C-alpha atoms as one frame of an Amber mdcrd trajectory, in Angstrom:
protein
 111.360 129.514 182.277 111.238 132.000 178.968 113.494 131.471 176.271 115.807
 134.279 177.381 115.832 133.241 181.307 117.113 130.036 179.845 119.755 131.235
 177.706 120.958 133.561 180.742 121.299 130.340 182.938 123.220 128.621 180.324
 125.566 131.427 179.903 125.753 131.941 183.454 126.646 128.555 184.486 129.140
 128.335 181.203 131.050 131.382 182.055 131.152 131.071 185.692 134.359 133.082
 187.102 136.749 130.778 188.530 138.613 131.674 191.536 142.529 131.542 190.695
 143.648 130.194 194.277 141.155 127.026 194.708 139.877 126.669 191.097 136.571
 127.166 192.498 133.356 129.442 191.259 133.944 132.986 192.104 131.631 136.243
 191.954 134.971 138.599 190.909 138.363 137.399 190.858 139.239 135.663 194.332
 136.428 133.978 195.624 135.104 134.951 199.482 136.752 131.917 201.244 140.405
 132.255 199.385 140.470 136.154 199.716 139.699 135.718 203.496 142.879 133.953
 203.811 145.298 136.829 203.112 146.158 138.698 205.572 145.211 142.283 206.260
 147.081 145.568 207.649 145.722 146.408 211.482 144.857 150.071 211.254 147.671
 150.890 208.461 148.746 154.647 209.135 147.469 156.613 205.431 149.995 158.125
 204.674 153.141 154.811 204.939 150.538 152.173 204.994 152.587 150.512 207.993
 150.155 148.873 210.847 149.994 151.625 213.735 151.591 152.437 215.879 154.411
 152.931 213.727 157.818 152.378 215.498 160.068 153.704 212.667 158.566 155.991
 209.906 160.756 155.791 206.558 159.399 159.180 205.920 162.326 159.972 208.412
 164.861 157.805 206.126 164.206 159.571 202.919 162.315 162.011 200.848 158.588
 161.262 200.742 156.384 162.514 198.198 153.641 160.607 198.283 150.587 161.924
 200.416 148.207 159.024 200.654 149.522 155.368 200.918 146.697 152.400 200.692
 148.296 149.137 200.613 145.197 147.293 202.216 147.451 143.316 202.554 150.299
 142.107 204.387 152.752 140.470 202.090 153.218 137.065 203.622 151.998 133.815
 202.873 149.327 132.821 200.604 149.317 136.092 199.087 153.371 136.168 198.353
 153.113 133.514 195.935 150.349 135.112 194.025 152.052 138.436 193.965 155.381
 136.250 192.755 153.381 133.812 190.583 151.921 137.369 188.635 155.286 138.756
 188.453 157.535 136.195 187.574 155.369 132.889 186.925 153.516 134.012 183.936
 150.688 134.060 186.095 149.089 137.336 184.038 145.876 136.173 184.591 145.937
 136.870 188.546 146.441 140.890 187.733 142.674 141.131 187.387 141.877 138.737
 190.206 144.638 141.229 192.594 143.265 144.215 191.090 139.928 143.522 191.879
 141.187 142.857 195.750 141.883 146.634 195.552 138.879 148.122 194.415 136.639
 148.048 197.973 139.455 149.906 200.066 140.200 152.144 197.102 136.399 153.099
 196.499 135.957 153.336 200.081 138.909 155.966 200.220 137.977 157.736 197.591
 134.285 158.225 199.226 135.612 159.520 201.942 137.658 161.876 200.645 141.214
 160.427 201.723 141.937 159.205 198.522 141.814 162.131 195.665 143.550 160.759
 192.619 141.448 160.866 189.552 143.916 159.210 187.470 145.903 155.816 187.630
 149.390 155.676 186.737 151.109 152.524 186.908 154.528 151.741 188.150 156.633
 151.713 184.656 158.938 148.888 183.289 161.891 149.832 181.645 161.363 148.169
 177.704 164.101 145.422 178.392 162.361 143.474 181.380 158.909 144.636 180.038
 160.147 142.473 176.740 161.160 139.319 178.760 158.449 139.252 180.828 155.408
 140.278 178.258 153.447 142.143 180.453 153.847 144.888 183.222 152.079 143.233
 186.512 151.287 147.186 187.659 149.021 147.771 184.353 147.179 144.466 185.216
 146.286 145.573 188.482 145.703 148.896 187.591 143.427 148.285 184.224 141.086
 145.691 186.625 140.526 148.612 189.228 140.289 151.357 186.701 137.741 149.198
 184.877 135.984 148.433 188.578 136.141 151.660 189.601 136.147 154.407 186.459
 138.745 155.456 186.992 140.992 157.203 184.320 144.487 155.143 183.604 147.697
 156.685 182.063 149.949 154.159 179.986 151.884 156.909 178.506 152.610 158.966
 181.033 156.149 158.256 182.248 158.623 155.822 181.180 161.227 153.622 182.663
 165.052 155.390 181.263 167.169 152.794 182.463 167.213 149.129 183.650 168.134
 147.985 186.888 168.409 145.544 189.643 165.135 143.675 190.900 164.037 145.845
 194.412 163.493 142.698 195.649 167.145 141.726 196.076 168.304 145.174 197.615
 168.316 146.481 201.310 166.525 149.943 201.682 169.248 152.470 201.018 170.231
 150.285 197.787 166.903 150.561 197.035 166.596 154.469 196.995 170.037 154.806
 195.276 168.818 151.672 192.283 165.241 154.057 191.299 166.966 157.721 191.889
 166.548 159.196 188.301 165.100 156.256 186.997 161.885 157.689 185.665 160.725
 160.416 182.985 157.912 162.347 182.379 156.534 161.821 178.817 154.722 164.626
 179.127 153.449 167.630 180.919 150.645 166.922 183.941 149.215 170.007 185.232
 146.825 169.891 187.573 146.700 166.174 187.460 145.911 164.283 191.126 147.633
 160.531 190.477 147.908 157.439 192.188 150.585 155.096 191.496 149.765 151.511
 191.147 152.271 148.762 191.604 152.259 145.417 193.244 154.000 145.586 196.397
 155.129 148.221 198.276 158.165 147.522 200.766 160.211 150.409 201.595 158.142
 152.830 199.256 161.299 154.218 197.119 160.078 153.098 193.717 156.644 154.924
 194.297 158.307 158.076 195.728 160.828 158.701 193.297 158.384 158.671 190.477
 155.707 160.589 192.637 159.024 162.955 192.527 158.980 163.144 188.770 155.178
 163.021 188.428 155.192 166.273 191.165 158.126 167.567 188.734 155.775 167.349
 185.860 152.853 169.497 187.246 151.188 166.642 189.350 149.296 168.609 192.548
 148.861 165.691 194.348 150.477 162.031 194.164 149.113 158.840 196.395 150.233
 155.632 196.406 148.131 152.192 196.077 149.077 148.470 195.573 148.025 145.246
 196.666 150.309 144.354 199.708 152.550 146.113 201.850 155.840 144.614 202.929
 155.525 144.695 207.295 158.769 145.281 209.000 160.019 142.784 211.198 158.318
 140.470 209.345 160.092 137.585 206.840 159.547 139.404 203.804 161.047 142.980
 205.598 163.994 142.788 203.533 162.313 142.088 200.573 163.583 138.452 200.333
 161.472 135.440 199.602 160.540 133.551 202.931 162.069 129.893 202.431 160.747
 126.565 204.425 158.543 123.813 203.642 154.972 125.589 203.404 157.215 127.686
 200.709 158.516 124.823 199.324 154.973 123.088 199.080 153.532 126.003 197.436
 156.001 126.473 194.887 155.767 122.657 193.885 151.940 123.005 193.590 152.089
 125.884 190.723 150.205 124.741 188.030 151.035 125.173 184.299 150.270 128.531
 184.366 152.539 129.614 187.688 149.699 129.990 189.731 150.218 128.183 193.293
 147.186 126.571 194.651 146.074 127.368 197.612 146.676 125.257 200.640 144.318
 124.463 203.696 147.496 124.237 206.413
């Protein structure tokens, strides 16, 4: 082995990726056997990201602006406590690892000409929470798949005007009414095609009202992407956190760093 061969090995093996749900090596972020765990969509309809046939549409509750939706996981267990740990843990380290989950259905979409955005514009926090919490989770996941991909990313396109309460804790309608105005343009967008990036999606009102104001700012086309996509009927439908023992277990297995490990129930 040459000189250089070596020192590749060494560097290799000493900066080995380390999968964030088992600790174990990893190629990219979650490693093959941990990201096979979460849960995908069946046939998710483009343009709500629900699993077809879909029995209620919420583009029939409220106005819809977005024209491509790809949401690729279901939000349930493991994958909720990742998603939470990011968010509210100070897990920041699993943005990259849940950004990089995106980046096959997202290049896929965009090779087959479904997807069209050629800029990523995450989902704003307003200044307050963005204080508290240090970090906006949507920027980690969309600076990992703008890095994977190429793709262009917007930090200072739109802001957050006022604060408000978590989505999580609000039934659909409250939901609408709790992001209605709650966005600004920064600055003029013409001709720009955009997909928002956030975490979760659950009744999509936080990324149509600011595909509203993005649209409003010269945007000619607005899609949608984030990791997981809340399923109705399910446990997390209302956007609550699912409670029982396996929920229990997990949360009492966070490390230091609010990660949960994973779990081979």
């Amino acid at each position: 082995m040459t000189k250089r061969a070596a020192i590749a090995a060494f560097l290799c093996a000493a900066f080995t990726e380390v999968c964030p749900a088992c600790r174990g090596p990893s190629e990219a972020g979650f490693c093959h056997g941990c990201a096979a765990e979460l849960r995908p969509i069946s046939r998710p309809c483009g343009i709500c990201g629900l699993p077809s046939p879909v029995r209620r549409c919420p583009r029939e509750a409220a106005a819809w602006h977005v024209e491509r939706m790809i949401a690729p996981l279901e939000y349930c267990f493991p994958l909720d406590h990742y998603l939470q740990a990011l968010k509210f843990g100070h897990g920041r380290m699993l943005g990259r690892a849940l950004g990089l989950l995106l980046a096959e259905p997202v290049a896929a979409a965009l090779a087959d000409g479904g997807l069209a955005a050629d800029t990523l514009v995450p989902v704003p926090l307003h200044r307050e929470r963005l204080l508290r919490r240090g970090y906006n989770q949507a920027v980690e996941i969309a600076q990992a798949l703008a890095a994977e991909l190429g793709l262009r990313i917007e930090l200072a396109a739109v802001s957050r005007v006022r604060p408000a309460p978590a989505q999580s804790r609000l039934g659909a309608r409250a939901r609408r009414a709790n992001v209605a105005h709650a966005f600004r343009a920064l600055r003029p967008l013409p001709g720009r095609r955009i997909a928002v990036v956030d975490d979760v999606i659950t009744t999509g009102s936080t990324v149509n009202a600011l595909a509203a104001v993005l649209r409003a700012a010269g945007a000619v086309r607005v899609e949608a992407i984030a990791v997981a996509r809340t399923v109705p009927g399910t446990a997390h439908a209302g956007g609550g956190r699912r409670g029982g023992p396996r929920d229990a277990a997990g949360a009492a297995r966070q490390d230091a760093g609010g990660v949960p490990a994973r779990t081979n129930t």
